[in-house]
XYZ file of C-alpha atoms in Angstrom:
295
model
C 90.388 89.319 65.038
C 88.070 91.723 66.900
C 88.172 95.442 67.159
C 87.726 97.385 70.582
C 86.100 100.657 70.647
C 87.220 103.472 72.891
C 84.364 102.865 75.163
C 84.941 99.303 75.639
C 88.455 100.225 76.495
C 87.627 102.887 78.830
C 84.975 100.709 80.520
C 87.187 97.844 80.828
C 89.963 100.077 82.341
C 87.592 101.755 84.677
C 86.270 98.133 85.932
C 89.915 96.955 86.552
C 90.789 100.442 88.235
C 87.672 100.224 90.381
C 88.474 96.526 91.348
C 92.131 97.606 92.195
C 90.728 100.325 94.529
C 88.393 97.798 96.088
C 91.536 95.469 96.728
C 93.119 98.596 98.528
C 90.072 99.437 100.917
C 89.694 95.840 101.885
C 93.218 95.611 103.042
C 92.905 99.133 104.582
C 90.127 98.144 106.751
C 91.592 97.717 110.400
C 91.673 94.420 111.864
C 89.273 95.534 114.651
C 86.494 95.389 111.862
C 85.454 91.511 111.377
C 85.884 89.904 108.214
C 82.079 89.041 107.557
C 81.393 92.803 108.342
C 83.654 93.826 105.823
C 82.242 91.526 103.215
C 78.578 92.721 104.295
C 79.548 96.292 103.398
C 81.499 95.470 100.116
C 78.458 93.303 98.766
C 75.989 95.978 99.915
C 77.662 98.457 97.510
C 77.060 96.269 94.618
C 73.313 94.988 95.034
C 71.626 98.222 94.318
C 73.653 98.478 90.987
C 73.051 95.065 90.056
C 69.271 95.476 91.029
C 68.788 98.545 88.808
C 70.572 96.968 85.854
C 68.174 93.785 86.144
C 65.151 96.185 86.303
C 66.279 98.164 83.253
C 67.077 94.936 81.338
C 63.692 93.386 82.379
C 64.533 89.644 82.103
C 63.860 87.817 85.455
C 63.675 84.329 83.832
C 65.014 81.496 85.880
C 64.560 77.665 86.090
C 64.152 75.344 88.955
C 67.302 73.445 87.802
C 69.214 76.609 88.582
C 69.171 75.768 92.396
C 72.048 73.229 92.677
C 74.708 74.902 90.128
C 73.692 78.362 91.637
C 73.991 77.295 95.132
C 77.167 75.881 94.683
C 78.599 78.853 92.797
C 77.225 81.061 95.717
C 78.740 79.007 98.437
C 82.408 78.885 96.552
C 81.976 82.867 96.066
C 81.137 83.354 99.680
C 84.089 81.334 100.793
C 86.336 83.027 98.311
C 85.503 86.374 99.410
C 86.078 85.642 103.005
C 89.490 83.877 102.208
C 90.508 86.971 100.075
C 89.822 89.571 102.775
C 91.826 87.377 105.227
C 94.818 86.882 102.914
C 95.286 90.583 101.940
C 95.223 91.278 105.929
C 97.812 88.835 106.771
C 100.336 89.449 103.673
C 101.529 92.372 101.210
C 98.962 93.273 98.723
C 101.740 93.022 96.023
C 102.146 89.411 96.829
C 98.453 88.540 96.883
C 96.588 90.088 94.246
C 98.930 88.936 91.584
C 98.068 85.455 92.563
C 94.758 86.302 91.080
C 96.393 86.328 87.817
C 96.428 82.425 87.927
C 92.676 82.140 87.950
C 92.146 82.212 84.094
C 94.666 79.429 84.042
C 93.189 77.324 86.676
C 89.572 78.210 85.206
C 90.804 76.774 81.665
C 91.730 73.557 83.603
C 88.284 73.447 85.471
C 86.570 74.083 82.152
C 88.117 70.869 81.043
C 87.074 68.915 83.839
C 83.567 70.330 84.315
C 82.648 71.204 80.706
C 84.966 69.175 78.664
C 86.422 72.358 77.111
C 90.154 71.420 77.525
C 92.980 74.307 77.000
C 94.073 74.616 73.456
C 97.991 74.726 72.668
C 98.349 78.627 72.936
C 96.559 78.204 76.302
C 98.712 75.676 77.438
C 101.705 78.113 76.607
C 100.051 80.800 78.673
C 99.289 78.584 81.627
C 102.992 77.662 81.582
C 104.195 81.328 81.409
C 101.618 82.263 84.090
C 102.914 79.620 86.502
C 106.487 80.727 85.855
C 105.430 84.340 86.900
C 103.907 83.093 90.100
C 107.001 81.115 90.802
C 109.068 84.320 90.245
C 107.119 86.257 92.595
C 108.466 84.366 95.467
C 112.107 84.199 94.353
C 114.206 85.598 97.167
C 115.347 89.317 96.393
C 118.852 88.286 97.150
C 118.855 86.231 93.905
C 120.006 83.020 95.645
C 117.379 80.659 94.070
C 116.668 77.094 95.132
C 113.560 74.995 94.997
C 113.848 74.744 98.872
C 114.299 78.442 99.360
C 111.351 79.135 96.910
C 109.114 76.648 98.970
C 109.818 78.096 102.284
C 109.269 81.678 100.912
C 105.605 80.594 100.020
C 105.180 78.582 103.214
C 106.336 81.654 105.360
C 103.744 84.012 103.808
C 100.740 83.815 106.034
C 98.393 84.932 103.414
C 99.483 82.607 100.704
C 97.433 79.536 101.773
C 94.050 81.188 102.024
C 94.703 83.051 98.708
C 95.503 79.765 96.981
C 92.195 78.891 98.256
C 90.652 82.086 96.707
C 92.309 81.150 93.423
C 90.955 77.508 93.473
C 87.399 78.762 94.473
C 87.002 81.671 91.899
C 88.451 79.345 89.168
C 85.577 76.950 89.856
C 83.130 79.747 89.689
C 83.227 80.749 85.829
C 82.318 77.104 84.713
C 79.486 77.238 87.056
C 78.371 80.739 86.087
C 78.191 79.203 82.460
C 75.881 76.425 83.463
C 73.821 78.934 85.433
C 73.297 81.592 82.998
C 72.072 78.744 80.903
C 69.251 78.265 83.450
C 68.417 81.886 84.165
C 69.166 85.295 83.000
C 72.627 86.875 83.596
C 71.018 89.729 85.981
C 69.038 87.190 87.914
C 72.032 84.961 88.563
C 74.412 87.865 89.640
C 71.686 89.426 91.905
C 71.008 85.875 93.687
C 74.867 85.461 94.153
C 75.318 88.739 95.804
C 72.008 88.278 97.931
C 73.316 84.957 99.050
C 76.810 86.206 99.858
C 75.480 89.610 101.691
C 72.668 87.542 103.312
C 74.858 84.920 104.747
C 77.304 87.484 105.986
C 74.368 89.476 107.735
C 72.797 86.469 109.241
C 76.330 85.723 110.775
C 76.687 88.986 112.231
C 73.477 89.039 113.572
C 73.668 85.791 115.186
C 77.273 86.051 116.664
C 76.728 89.778 117.663
C 73.404 90.940 117.391
C 72.467 94.339 115.939
C 75.539 96.006 117.334
C 77.714 93.610 115.141
C 76.809 95.904 112.200
C 78.285 98.886 113.991
C 81.903 99.376 112.602
C 84.605 100.784 114.575
C 85.205 104.593 113.943
C 88.586 104.151 112.253
C 86.977 101.436 109.890
C 84.141 103.652 108.471
C 86.096 105.308 105.599
C 87.662 102.191 104.304
C 84.493 100.426 104.494
C 82.691 103.207 102.360
C 85.508 103.125 100.174
C 85.193 99.199 99.591
C 81.557 99.380 99.087
C 81.631 102.300 96.588
C 84.594 100.979 94.445
C 83.371 97.417 94.384
C 79.769 98.815 93.491
C 81.507 101.106 90.762
C 83.423 98.285 89.638
C 80.603 95.789 89.113
C 78.586 98.551 87.243
C 81.431 99.208 84.747
C 81.872 95.527 84.367
C 78.276 95.201 83.426
C 78.542 97.974 80.944
C 81.582 96.743 79.642
C 80.099 93.324 78.876
C 77.510 94.920 76.579
C 80.005 96.285 74.106
C 83.096 93.949 74.706
C 83.974 90.284 74.928
C 83.842 89.042 78.690
C 87.472 87.741 77.932
C 88.768 91.141 77.081
C 87.271 92.534 80.425
C 88.743 89.630 82.157
C 92.297 90.288 80.647
C 92.110 94.212 81.664
C 90.846 93.407 85.206
C 93.665 90.808 85.916
C 96.384 92.827 84.215
C 95.642 96.072 85.769
C 94.953 94.517 89.177
C 98.358 93.040 89.338
C 100.038 96.349 88.384
C 97.866 98.175 90.714
C 98.741 96.040 93.571
C 102.473 96.697 93.255
C 101.734 100.480 92.970
C 99.110 100.563 95.709
C 101.152 98.354 97.869
C 104.287 100.589 97.697
C 102.439 103.715 97.869
C 99.986 103.214 100.742
C 101.526 100.212 102.734
C 105.260 100.747 102.258
C 105.687 97.324 100.666
C 109.187 96.669 98.893
C 108.996 96.715 95.111
C 111.532 94.072 94.297
C 112.755 92.707 91.001
C 111.112 89.249 91.377
C 107.732 90.942 91.936
C 108.062 93.140 88.940
C 109.481 90.135 86.726
C 106.820 87.911 88.021
C 103.999 90.196 87.088
C 105.431 90.854 83.591
C 105.777 87.360 83.029
C 102.164 86.625 83.933
C 101.004 89.676 81.997
C 102.387 88.201 78.984
C 100.922 84.889 79.363
C 97.306 85.991 80.363
C 96.193 86.994 76.699
C 97.462 83.422 75.560
C 95.031 82.044 78.286
C 92.000 84.283 77.996
C 91.917 85.287 74.206
C 93.388 81.975 72.656
């Protein structure tokens, strides 16, 4: 068993709320603003925070062997971020963000394949519950359930395919991260990942549109600033939380609050319907996540 201090809980909650805010702002950016531009500004809010943290810690160690796993993780992270922005633009926030709750479950499976760390019995129970919750999300509100209807609901949701890609890619990253931090300091790894993602987005903008491509439409400025600030705060709170709490605990807060936040923000800010299948799906996933993450 482990004990959580008030500071650990407060920082974990702050991290989760800030990430939830970042989800909202990324969806709020109008479609006239390109996906790479959204990603560039969002990452820009995180780089200074991590750079200052790395300077404070002072551990700049890195091995040559870092290159291959580090590059693989960076490419997966870049693709996942681009797909995430696309997914929340295409579909309701309240149907997309809860899918991220599957990441710990899929990560556990990837951990078995990549690291030989197969899920325990309790984790398997959690994976079953999380999967059940995901299925519940897409049950028709009418209550008329069939496998065919469920499958059609998923297929008709335009953001579902890119978000499934996000889940697979972000589930692949933690096992790679584990390899990477054995070959470099945590701060160096994080900064390299952010610089790669932000730098790639910047080069794309520069080569496709020149300097003018970095100028956001006027109605996109506020949500872009919001996305950058909340993403930066979220990353800062996450790093601080990691110092006094288990990474698994922070992840549990982040995913659980993120799912609930998507329902609240989706309803309040975008008028998305708050249906019984959505509520039930999130509750079932929230019950399953501790088994997956903390077992």
